[in-house]
Amino acid sequence: MTASFPSFLSRIVLVVLVGVAGACASTSRWEGLTATQLFEMGRIEFEAEEYGDASETLERLILGAPGFSQAAEAQLMLARAYFRSDQYILAQSEFTRFIDRFPAHPQAPDAALGVCRSNEALSPIAQRDQTFTMQAVTVCQNVASDWQGTPAAEQAAEIVREMRDKLAEKQYDNGAYYLRRNVPDAAILYWQELLEAFPETDWAPTALAGIIDAYTRIGYDDEVATATERLLNEYPESPEARALGDGGGSGGEAGVSGGGGAVGGGG
């Protein structure tokens, strides 16, 4: 396919800039380039998705010409180059540096969201250690609070919801682990903690169904009744509550049919 004219022209500019640098010194592709030329080189490399080259060029510019008129744009582009090359810790650092250096810049909310998204990207699947997930919740909550009314704040709030859901899933899985090994008391403790910490998540009614299942196995009828009443009153539209309403009973059936995971199957 024939390249578009702007893309083709950008390539020509990049070749010319590299040629200028090479003519001045063979040891560096940046020697002899002005700050404006370095910025243009970094921009072209970034748009060509050559993020490694772009980050090197932009680092050279920022270190060598901190007073450059487009320093803010260069800083933000560097952070995005790191993010797009999956270097999330470096991206977080550069987004934070942008906010520290240019707090009143119109794109400061976008940089704050970049910090949030970098932490989100570091969050692993629910079955692994959730330290980065907890960090993402804290960081993104701050973004949502500090930049209220902006699209960045709305996106950060949504990420908070997703990260809290993952933490709730981790807590649920811990309880299910113990129930599968016939340690219902430990399972109940994990699920009660989930209800206290993450009551707004879809895992809360699933945890209540698990508690009903666990208490049924132990033979604590009063606790079964209390948990069943709470499930029906607080989460009446949940699949777990509907299962009870459809005649699923107050025992293990609710745990099996929950939307989060099969509790009853492992015990």
PDB file of C-alpha atoms in Angstrom:
ATOM      1  CA  MET A   1       0.000   0.000   0.000  1.00  0.00           C
ATOM      2  CA  THR A   2       1.319   3.467  -0.836  1.00  0.00           C
ATOM      3  CA  ALA A   3       2.199   5.535   2.241  1.00  0.00           C
ATOM      4  CA  SER A   4       0.151   8.695   2.867  1.00  0.00           C
ATOM      5  CA  PHE A   5       1.820  11.957   1.927  1.00  0.00           C
ATOM      6  CA  PRO A   6       2.098  13.329   5.518  1.00  0.00           C
ATOM      7  CA  SER A   7       3.644  10.060   6.696  1.00  0.00           C
ATOM      8  CA  PHE A   8       6.026   9.995   3.749  1.00  0.00           C
ATOM      9  CA  LEU A   9       6.996  13.619   4.384  1.00  0.00           C
ATOM     10  CA  SER A  10       7.623  12.898   8.057  1.00  0.00           C
ATOM     11  CA  ARG A  11       9.965  10.078   7.079  1.00  0.00           C
ATOM     12  CA  ILE A  12      11.884  12.440   4.801  1.00  0.00           C
ATOM     13  CA  VAL A  13      12.203  14.973   7.637  1.00  0.00           C
ATOM     14  CA  LEU A  14      13.455  12.253   9.987  1.00  0.00           C
ATOM     15  CA  VAL A  15      16.034  11.063   7.454  1.00  0.00           C
ATOM     16  CA  VAL A  16      17.242  14.636   6.971  1.00  0.00           C
ATOM     17  CA  LEU A  17      17.526  15.196  10.725  1.00  0.00           C
ATOM     18  CA  VAL A  18      19.447  11.967  11.231  1.00  0.00           C
ATOM     19  CA  GLY A  19      21.655  12.891   8.313  1.00  0.00           C
ATOM     20  CA  VAL A  20      22.462  16.252   9.871  1.00  0.00           C
ATOM     21  CA  ALA A  21      23.398  14.556  13.123  1.00  0.00           C
ATOM     22  CA  GLY A  22      25.527  11.978  11.335  1.00  0.00           C
ATOM     23  CA  ALA A  23      27.380  14.632   9.390  1.00  0.00           C
ATOM     24  CA  CYS A  24      28.373  16.353  12.622  1.00  0.00           C
ATOM     25  CA  ALA A  25      29.444  13.269  14.598  1.00  0.00           C
ATOM     26  CA  SER A  26      29.368   9.572  14.021  1.00  0.00           C
ATOM     27  CA  THR A  27      29.057   8.739  17.715  1.00  0.00           C
ATOM     28  CA  SER A  28      25.550  10.171  18.277  1.00  0.00           C
ATOM     29  CA  ARG A  29      22.477  10.550  16.142  1.00  0.00           C
ATOM     30  CA  TRP A  30      21.598  13.752  18.010  1.00  0.00           C
ATOM     31  CA  GLU A  31      24.857  15.699  17.742  1.00  0.00           C
ATOM     32  CA  GLY A  32      24.387  19.049  16.076  1.00  0.00           C
ATOM     33  CA  LEU A  33      20.602  19.088  16.353  1.00  0.00           C
ATOM     34  CA  THR A  34      18.845  22.055  17.913  1.00  0.00           C
ATOM     35  CA  ALA A  35      16.174  21.625  20.577  1.00  0.00           C
ATOM     36  CA  THR A  36      13.486  22.223  17.954  1.00  0.00           C
ATOM     37  CA  GLN A  37      14.989  19.574  15.693  1.00  0.00           C
ATOM     38  CA  LEU A  38      15.222  17.094  18.569  1.00  0.00           C
ATOM     39  CA  PHE A  39      11.577  17.691  19.404  1.00  0.00           C
ATOM     40  CA  GLU A  40      10.588  17.118  15.786  1.00  0.00           C
ATOM     41  CA  MET A  41      12.640  13.930  15.646  1.00  0.00           C
ATOM     42  CA  GLY A  42      11.025  12.641  18.850  1.00  0.00           C
ATOM     43  CA  ARG A  43       7.570  13.485  17.563  1.00  0.00           C
ATOM     44  CA  ILE A  44       8.108  11.664  14.276  1.00  0.00           C
ATOM     45  CA  GLU A  45       9.516   8.604  16.054  1.00  0.00           C
ATOM     46  CA  PHE A  46       6.572   8.617  18.451  1.00  0.00           C
ATOM     47  CA  GLU A  47       3.996   8.845  15.661  1.00  0.00           C
ATOM     48  CA  ALA A  48       5.802   6.025  13.857  1.00  0.00           C
ATOM     49  CA  GLU A  49       5.361   3.946  17.045  1.00  0.00           C
ATOM     50  CA  GLU A  50       9.126   3.719  17.463  1.00  0.00           C
ATOM     51  CA  TYR A  51       8.736   4.322  21.168  1.00  0.00           C
ATOM     52  CA  GLY A  52      12.209   3.221  22.191  1.00  0.00           C
ATOM     53  CA  ASP A  53      13.867   5.712  19.837  1.00  0.00           C
ATOM     54  CA  ALA A  54      11.325   8.381  20.740  1.00  0.00           C
ATOM     55  CA  SER A  55      11.976   8.044  24.466  1.00  0.00           C
ATOM     56  CA  GLU A  56      15.738   8.281  23.961  1.00  0.00           C
ATOM     57  CA  THR A  57      15.383  11.395  21.786  1.00  0.00           C
ATOM     58  CA  LEU A  58      12.967  13.097  24.163  1.00  0.00           C
ATOM     59  CA  GLU A  59      15.123  12.291  27.183  1.00  0.00           C
ATOM     60  CA  ARG A  60      18.057  13.906  25.375  1.00  0.00           C
ATOM     61  CA  LEU A  61      15.943  16.986  24.685  1.00  0.00           C
ATOM     62  CA  ILE A  62      14.584  17.332  28.215  1.00  0.00           C
ATOM     63  CA  LEU A  63      17.979  16.912  29.854  1.00  0.00           C
ATOM     64  CA  GLY A  64      19.824  19.127  27.401  1.00  0.00           C
ATOM     65  CA  ALA A  65      17.289  21.924  27.007  1.00  0.00           C
ATOM     66  CA  PRO A  66      15.079  22.117  30.120  1.00  0.00           C
ATOM     67  CA  GLY A  67      13.981  25.647  29.209  1.00  0.00           C
ATOM     68  CA  PHE A  68      12.778  24.633  25.746  1.00  0.00           C
ATOM     69  CA  SER A  69       9.485  26.329  24.787  1.00  0.00           C
ATOM     70  CA  GLN A  70       7.775  22.976  24.179  1.00  0.00           C
ATOM     71  CA  ALA A  71       9.224  21.240  27.238  1.00  0.00           C
ATOM     72  CA  ALA A  72       5.770  20.362  28.573  1.00  0.00           C
ATOM     73  CA  GLU A  73       4.753  18.677  25.331  1.00  0.00           C
ATOM     74  CA  ALA A  74       8.061  16.800  25.239  1.00  0.00           C
ATOM     75  CA  GLN A  75       7.642  15.632  28.837  1.00  0.00           C
ATOM     76  CA  LEU A  76       4.130  14.335  28.219  1.00  0.00           C
ATOM     77  CA  MET A  77       5.165  12.636  24.993  1.00  0.00           C
ATOM     78  CA  LEU A  78       8.021  10.903  26.827  1.00  0.00           C
ATOM     79  CA  ALA A  79       5.618   9.584  29.470  1.00  0.00           C
ATOM     80  CA  ARG A  80       3.281   8.290  26.778  1.00  0.00           C
ATOM     81  CA  ALA A  81       6.159   6.650  24.907  1.00  0.00           C
ATOM     82  CA  TYR A  82       7.067   4.710  28.044  1.00  0.00           C
ATOM     83  CA  PHE A  83       3.428   3.761  28.611  1.00  0.00           C
ATOM     84  CA  ARG A  84       2.929   2.522  25.074  1.00  0.00           C
ATOM     85  CA  SER A  85       6.083   0.433  25.279  1.00  0.00           C
ATOM     86  CA  ASP A  86       4.730  -1.215  28.473  1.00  0.00           C
ATOM     87  CA  GLN A  87       7.290   0.443  30.745  1.00  0.00           C
ATOM     88  CA  TYR A  88       4.669   1.412  33.279  1.00  0.00           C
ATOM     89  CA  ILE A  89       6.901   2.274  36.228  1.00  0.00           C
ATOM     90  CA  LEU A  90       8.888   4.704  34.066  1.00  0.00           C
ATOM     91  CA  ALA A  91       5.652   6.045  32.591  1.00  0.00           C
ATOM     92  CA  GLN A  92       4.255   6.694  36.060  1.00  0.00           C
ATOM     93  CA  SER A  93       7.427   8.561  36.999  1.00  0.00           C
ATOM     94  CA  GLU A  94       7.329  10.770  33.897  1.00  0.00           C
ATOM     95  CA  PHE A  95       3.606  11.539  34.184  1.00  0.00           C
ATOM     96  CA  THR A  96       4.214  12.525  37.812  1.00  0.00           C
ATOM     97  CA  ARG A  97       7.163  14.694  36.788  1.00  0.00           C
ATOM     98  CA  PHE A  98       4.930  16.478  34.260  1.00  0.00           C
ATOM     99  CA  ILE A  99       2.375  17.296  36.970  1.00  0.00           C
ATOM    100  CA  ASP A 100       5.111  18.544  39.314  1.00  0.00           C
ATOM    101  CA  ARG A 101       6.668  20.767  36.644  1.00  0.00           C
ATOM    102  CA  PHE A 102       3.505  21.960  34.901  1.00  0.00           C
ATOM    103  CA  PRO A 103       0.629  21.802  37.432  1.00  0.00           C
ATOM    104  CA  ALA A 104      -1.416  24.485  35.644  1.00  0.00           C
ATOM    105  CA  HIS A 105      -0.969  23.023  32.155  1.00  0.00           C
ATOM    106  CA  PRO A 106      -4.257  22.228  30.335  1.00  0.00           C
ATOM    107  CA  GLN A 107      -3.129  18.616  29.966  1.00  0.00           C
ATOM    108  CA  ALA A 108      -2.324  18.143  33.654  1.00  0.00           C
ATOM    109  CA  PRO A 109      -5.555  16.119  34.168  1.00  0.00           C
ATOM    110  CA  ASP A 110      -4.502  13.806  31.315  1.00  0.00           C
ATOM    111  CA  ALA A 111      -1.095  13.347  32.943  1.00  0.00           C
ATOM    112  CA  ALA A 112      -2.790  12.547  36.263  1.00  0.00           C
ATOM    113  CA  LEU A 113      -4.902   9.948  34.475  1.00  0.00           C
ATOM    114  CA  GLY A 114      -1.663   8.592  33.016  1.00  0.00           C
ATOM    115  CA  VAL A 115      -0.371   7.989  36.545  1.00  0.00           C
ATOM    116  CA  CYS A 116      -3.615   6.199  37.361  1.00  0.00           C
ATOM    117  CA  ARG A 117      -3.563   4.075  34.204  1.00  0.00           C
ATOM    118  CA  SER A 118       0.090   3.156  34.749  1.00  0.00           C
ATOM    119  CA  ASN A 119      -0.781   1.769  38.166  1.00  0.00           C
ATOM    120  CA  GLU A 120      -3.788  -0.029  36.694  1.00  0.00           C
ATOM    121  CA  ALA A 121      -1.550  -1.647  34.069  1.00  0.00           C
ATOM    122  CA  LEU A 122       0.731  -2.965  36.829  1.00  0.00           C
ATOM    123  CA  SER A 123      -2.195  -4.687  38.556  1.00  0.00           C
ATOM    124  CA  PRO A 124      -2.011  -8.468  38.009  1.00  0.00           C
ATOM    125  CA  ILE A 125      -4.803 -11.017  37.701  1.00  0.00           C
ATOM    126  CA  ALA A 126      -6.869 -11.611  40.832  1.00  0.00           C
ATOM    127  CA  GLN A 127      -5.086 -14.851  41.726  1.00  0.00           C
ATOM    128  CA  ARG A 128      -1.766 -13.061  42.315  1.00  0.00           C
ATOM    129  CA  ASP A 129      -0.511 -10.606  44.929  1.00  0.00           C
ATOM    130  CA  GLN A 130      -2.638  -7.440  44.791  1.00  0.00           C
ATOM    131  CA  THR A 131      -0.201  -4.831  46.108  1.00  0.00           C
ATOM    132  CA  PHE A 132      -0.207  -2.936  42.807  1.00  0.00           C
ATOM    133  CA  THR A 133      -4.005  -3.138  42.663  1.00  0.00           C
ATOM    134  CA  MET A 134      -4.322  -1.522  46.088  1.00  0.00           C
ATOM    135  CA  GLN A 135      -1.858   1.158  44.985  1.00  0.00           C
ATOM    136  CA  ALA A 136      -3.921   1.750  41.848  1.00  0.00           C
ATOM    137  CA  VAL A 137      -7.057   2.255  43.953  1.00  0.00           C
ATOM    138  CA  THR A 138      -5.349   4.900  46.094  1.00  0.00           C
ATOM    139  CA  VAL A 139      -3.774   6.746  43.165  1.00  0.00           C
ATOM    140  CA  CYS A 140      -6.895   6.710  41.011  1.00  0.00           C
ATOM    141  CA  GLN A 141      -9.110   7.821  43.906  1.00  0.00           C
ATOM    142  CA  ASN A 142      -6.836  10.845  44.293  1.00  0.00           C
ATOM    143  CA  VAL A 143      -7.119  11.628  40.573  1.00  0.00           C
ATOM    144  CA  ALA A 144     -10.909  11.351  40.698  1.00  0.00           C
ATOM    145  CA  SER A 145     -10.981  13.679  43.708  1.00  0.00           C
ATOM    146  CA  ASP A 146      -8.367  16.216  42.585  1.00  0.00           C
ATOM    147  CA  TRP A 147      -9.761  16.653  39.046  1.00  0.00           C
ATOM    148  CA  GLN A 148     -13.500  16.483  39.666  1.00  0.00           C
ATOM    149  CA  GLY A 149     -15.620  17.478  36.705  1.00  0.00           C
ATOM    150  CA  THR A 150     -13.085  16.412  34.082  1.00  0.00           C
ATOM    151  CA  PRO A 151     -13.196  13.394  31.766  1.00  0.00           C
ATOM    152  CA  ALA A 152      -9.947  12.243  33.395  1.00  0.00           C
ATOM    153  CA  ALA A 153     -11.671  12.117  36.791  1.00  0.00           C
ATOM    154  CA  GLU A 154     -14.550  10.081  35.366  1.00  0.00           C
ATOM    155  CA  GLN A 155     -12.161   7.566  33.811  1.00  0.00           C
ATOM    156  CA  ALA A 156     -10.159   7.356  37.043  1.00  0.00           C
ATOM    157  CA  ALA A 157     -13.332   6.657  39.023  1.00  0.00           C
ATOM    158  CA  GLU A 158     -14.199   3.828  36.651  1.00  0.00           C
ATOM    159  CA  ILE A 159     -10.729   2.342  37.107  1.00  0.00           C
ATOM    160  CA  VAL A 160     -11.226   2.518  40.884  1.00  0.00           C
ATOM    161  CA  ARG A 161     -14.411   0.478  40.508  1.00  0.00           C
ATOM    162  CA  GLU A 162     -12.612  -2.112  38.373  1.00  0.00           C
ATOM    163  CA  MET A 163      -9.698  -2.379  40.797  1.00  0.00           C
ATOM    164  CA  ARG A 164     -12.003  -2.717  43.825  1.00  0.00           C
ATOM    165  CA  ASP A 165     -13.864  -5.446  42.000  1.00  0.00           C
ATOM    166  CA  LYS A 166     -10.585  -7.288  41.471  1.00  0.00           C
ATOM    167  CA  LEU A 167      -9.694  -6.966  45.160  1.00  0.00           C
ATOM    168  CA  ALA A 168     -13.116  -8.333  46.064  1.00  0.00           C
ATOM    169  CA  GLU A 169     -12.580 -11.242  43.673  1.00  0.00           C
ATOM    170  CA  LYS A 170      -9.269 -12.013  45.378  1.00  0.00           C
ATOM    171  CA  GLN A 171     -10.957 -11.985  48.780  1.00  0.00           C
ATOM    172  CA  TYR A 172     -13.739 -14.220  47.525  1.00  0.00           C
ATOM    173  CA  ASP A 173     -11.268 -16.696  46.031  1.00  0.00           C
ATOM    174  CA  ASN A 174      -9.469 -16.898  49.377  1.00  0.00           C
ATOM    175  CA  GLY A 175     -12.702 -17.881  51.087  1.00  0.00           C
ATOM    176  CA  ALA A 176     -13.587 -20.398  48.393  1.00  0.00           C
ATOM    177  CA  TYR A 177     -10.150 -21.971  48.817  1.00  0.00           C
ATOM    178  CA  TYR A 178     -10.854 -22.741  52.470  1.00  0.00           C
ATOM    179  CA  LEU A 179     -14.374 -23.979  51.844  1.00  0.00           C
ATOM    180  CA  ARG A 180     -13.080 -26.426  49.250  1.00  0.00           C
ATOM    181  CA  ARG A 181     -10.764 -27.744  51.962  1.00  0.00           C
ATOM    182  CA  ASN A 182     -13.637 -28.101  54.422  1.00  0.00           C
ATOM    183  CA  VAL A 183     -12.584 -25.196  56.638  1.00  0.00           C
ATOM    184  CA  PRO A 184     -15.864 -23.238  56.566  1.00  0.00           C
ATOM    185  CA  ASP A 185     -15.004 -21.020  59.543  1.00  0.00           C
ATOM    186  CA  ALA A 186     -12.028 -19.547  57.668  1.00  0.00           C
ATOM    187  CA  ALA A 187     -14.116 -19.124  54.517  1.00  0.00           C
ATOM    188  CA  ILE A 188     -16.759 -17.216  56.463  1.00  0.00           C
ATOM    189  CA  LEU A 189     -14.147 -14.836  57.888  1.00  0.00           C
ATOM    190  CA  TYR A 190     -12.821 -13.979  54.407  1.00  0.00           C
ATOM    191  CA  TRP A 191     -16.304 -13.416  53.060  1.00  0.00           C
ATOM    192  CA  GLN A 192     -17.378 -11.282  56.001  1.00  0.00           C
ATOM    193  CA  GLU A 193     -14.322  -9.086  55.418  1.00  0.00           C
ATOM    194  CA  LEU A 194     -15.305  -8.823  51.755  1.00  0.00           C
ATOM    195  CA  LEU A 195     -18.785  -7.614  52.728  1.00  0.00           C
ATOM    196  CA  GLU A 196     -17.301  -4.954  54.987  1.00  0.00           C
ATOM    197  CA  ALA A 197     -14.702  -3.706  52.507  1.00  0.00           C
ATOM    198  CA  PHE A 198     -16.437  -4.121  49.125  1.00  0.00           C
ATOM    199  CA  PRO A 199     -20.213  -4.083  49.664  1.00  0.00           C
ATOM    200  CA  GLU A 200     -20.875  -2.333  46.334  1.00  0.00           C
ATOM    201  CA  THR A 201     -19.254  -5.004  44.159  1.00  0.00           C
ATOM    202  CA  ASP A 202     -20.947  -7.948  42.450  1.00  0.00           C
ATOM    203  CA  TRP A 203     -18.861 -10.221  44.669  1.00  0.00           C
ATOM    204  CA  ALA A 204     -20.776  -9.140  47.801  1.00  0.00           C
ATOM    205  CA  PRO A 205     -23.946 -11.172  47.122  1.00  0.00           C
ATOM    206  CA  THR A 206     -21.753 -14.050  45.949  1.00  0.00           C
ATOM    207  CA  ALA A 207     -19.936 -13.904  49.287  1.00  0.00           C
ATOM    208  CA  LEU A 208     -23.257 -13.912  51.150  1.00  0.00           C
ATOM    209  CA  ALA A 209     -24.321 -16.999  49.190  1.00  0.00           C
ATOM    210  CA  GLY A 210     -21.028 -18.595  50.205  1.00  0.00           C
ATOM    211  CA  ILE A 211     -21.658 -17.706  53.845  1.00  0.00           C
ATOM    212  CA  ILE A 212     -25.086 -19.329  53.636  1.00  0.00           C
ATOM    213  CA  ASP A 213     -23.467 -22.437  52.187  1.00  0.00           C
ATOM    214  CA  ALA A 214     -20.758 -22.533  54.868  1.00  0.00           C
ATOM    215  CA  TYR A 215     -23.161 -22.043  57.780  1.00  0.00           C
ATOM    216  CA  THR A 216     -25.426 -24.732  56.333  1.00  0.00           C
ATOM    217  CA  ARG A 217     -22.519 -27.170  56.337  1.00  0.00           C
ATOM    218  CA  ILE A 218     -21.737 -26.319  59.962  1.00  0.00           C
ATOM    219  CA  GLY A 219     -25.393 -26.615  60.926  1.00  0.00           C
ATOM    220  CA  TYR A 220     -25.859 -23.045  62.251  1.00  0.00           C
ATOM    221  CA  ASP A 221     -29.485 -22.476  61.255  1.00  0.00           C
ATOM    222  CA  ASP A 222     -29.830 -19.043  62.875  1.00  0.00           C
ATOM    223  CA  GLU A 223     -26.804 -17.721  60.989  1.00  0.00           C
ATOM    224  CA  VAL A 224     -28.153 -19.210  57.758  1.00  0.00           C
ATOM    225  CA  ALA A 225     -31.419 -17.347  58.267  1.00  0.00           C
ATOM    226  CA  THR A 226     -29.643 -14.064  59.061  1.00  0.00           C
ATOM    227  CA  ALA A 227     -27.386 -14.269  55.995  1.00  0.00           C
ATOM    228  CA  THR A 228     -30.338 -15.243  53.804  1.00  0.00           C
ATOM    229  CA  GLU A 229     -32.364 -12.263  55.008  1.00  0.00           C
ATOM    230  CA  ARG A 230     -29.442  -9.937  54.361  1.00  0.00           C
ATOM    231  CA  LEU A 231     -28.942 -11.300  50.847  1.00  0.00           C
ATOM    232  CA  LEU A 232     -32.613 -10.860  49.980  1.00  0.00           C
ATOM    233  CA  ASN A 233     -32.864  -7.379  51.532  1.00  0.00           C
ATOM    234  CA  GLU A 234     -29.573  -5.817  50.398  1.00  0.00           C
ATOM    235  CA  TYR A 235     -29.088  -7.494  47.019  1.00  0.00           C
ATOM    236  CA  PRO A 236     -32.604  -8.424  45.866  1.00  0.00           C
ATOM    237  CA  GLU A 237     -31.745  -8.182  42.153  1.00  0.00           C
ATOM    238  CA  SER A 238     -28.630 -10.347  42.357  1.00  0.00           C
ATOM    239  CA  PRO A 239     -28.575 -13.797  40.731  1.00  0.00           C
ATOM    240  CA  GLU A 240     -27.936 -15.279  44.185  1.00  0.00           C
ATOM    241  CA  ALA A 241     -31.059 -13.657  45.659  1.00  0.00           C
ATOM    242  CA  ARG A 242     -33.164 -14.665  42.657  1.00  0.00           C
ATOM    243  CA  ALA A 243     -31.927 -18.244  43.041  1.00  0.00           C
ATOM    244  CA  LEU A 244     -33.245 -18.275  46.610  1.00  0.00           C
ATOM    245  CA  GLY A 245     -36.521 -16.707  45.497  1.00  0.00           C
ATOM    246  CA  ASP A 246     -36.920 -19.331  42.796  1.00  0.00           C
ATOM    247  CA  GLY A 247     -36.744 -22.091  45.368  1.00  0.00           C
ATOM    248  CA  GLY A 248     -32.979 -22.554  45.455  1.00  0.00           C
ATOM    249  CA  GLY A 249     -33.191 -23.055  49.185  1.00  0.00           C
ATOM    250  CA  SER A 250     -31.113 -21.559  51.975  1.00  0.00           C
ATOM    251  CA  GLY A 251     -28.206 -23.957  51.742  1.00  0.00           C
ATOM    252  CA  GLY A 252     -25.468 -24.832  49.272  1.00  0.00           C
ATOM    253  CA  GLU A 253     -27.583 -24.130  46.144  1.00  0.00           C
ATOM    254  CA  ALA A 254     -27.101 -20.372  46.497  1.00  0.00           C
ATOM    255  CA  GLY A 255     -23.341 -20.707  46.710  1.00  0.00           C
ATOM    256  CA  VAL A 256     -23.173 -22.874  43.615  1.00  0.00           C
ATOM    257  CA  SER A 257     -25.259 -20.596  41.456  1.00  0.00           C
ATOM    258  CA  GLY A 258     -23.470 -17.348  42.363  1.00  0.00           C
ATOM    259  CA  GLY A 259     -22.145 -15.144  39.587  1.00  0.00           C
ATOM    260  CA  GLY A 260     -18.610 -15.036  40.981  1.00  0.00           C
ATOM    261  CA  GLY A 261     -17.631 -18.679  41.344  1.00  0.00           C
ATOM    262  CA  ALA A 262     -18.761 -22.160  42.254  1.00  0.00           C
ATOM    263  CA  VAL A 263     -18.470 -22.460  45.997  1.00  0.00           C
ATOM    264  CA  GLY A 264     -20.379 -25.622  46.675  1.00  0.00           C
ATOM    265  CA  GLY A 265     -18.616 -27.702  44.076  1.00  0.00           C
ATOM    266  CA  GLY A 266     -15.331 -27.923  45.943  1.00  0.00           C
ATOM    267  CA  GLY A 267     -16.508 -28.824  49.400  1.00  0.00           C
TER     268      GLY A 267
END
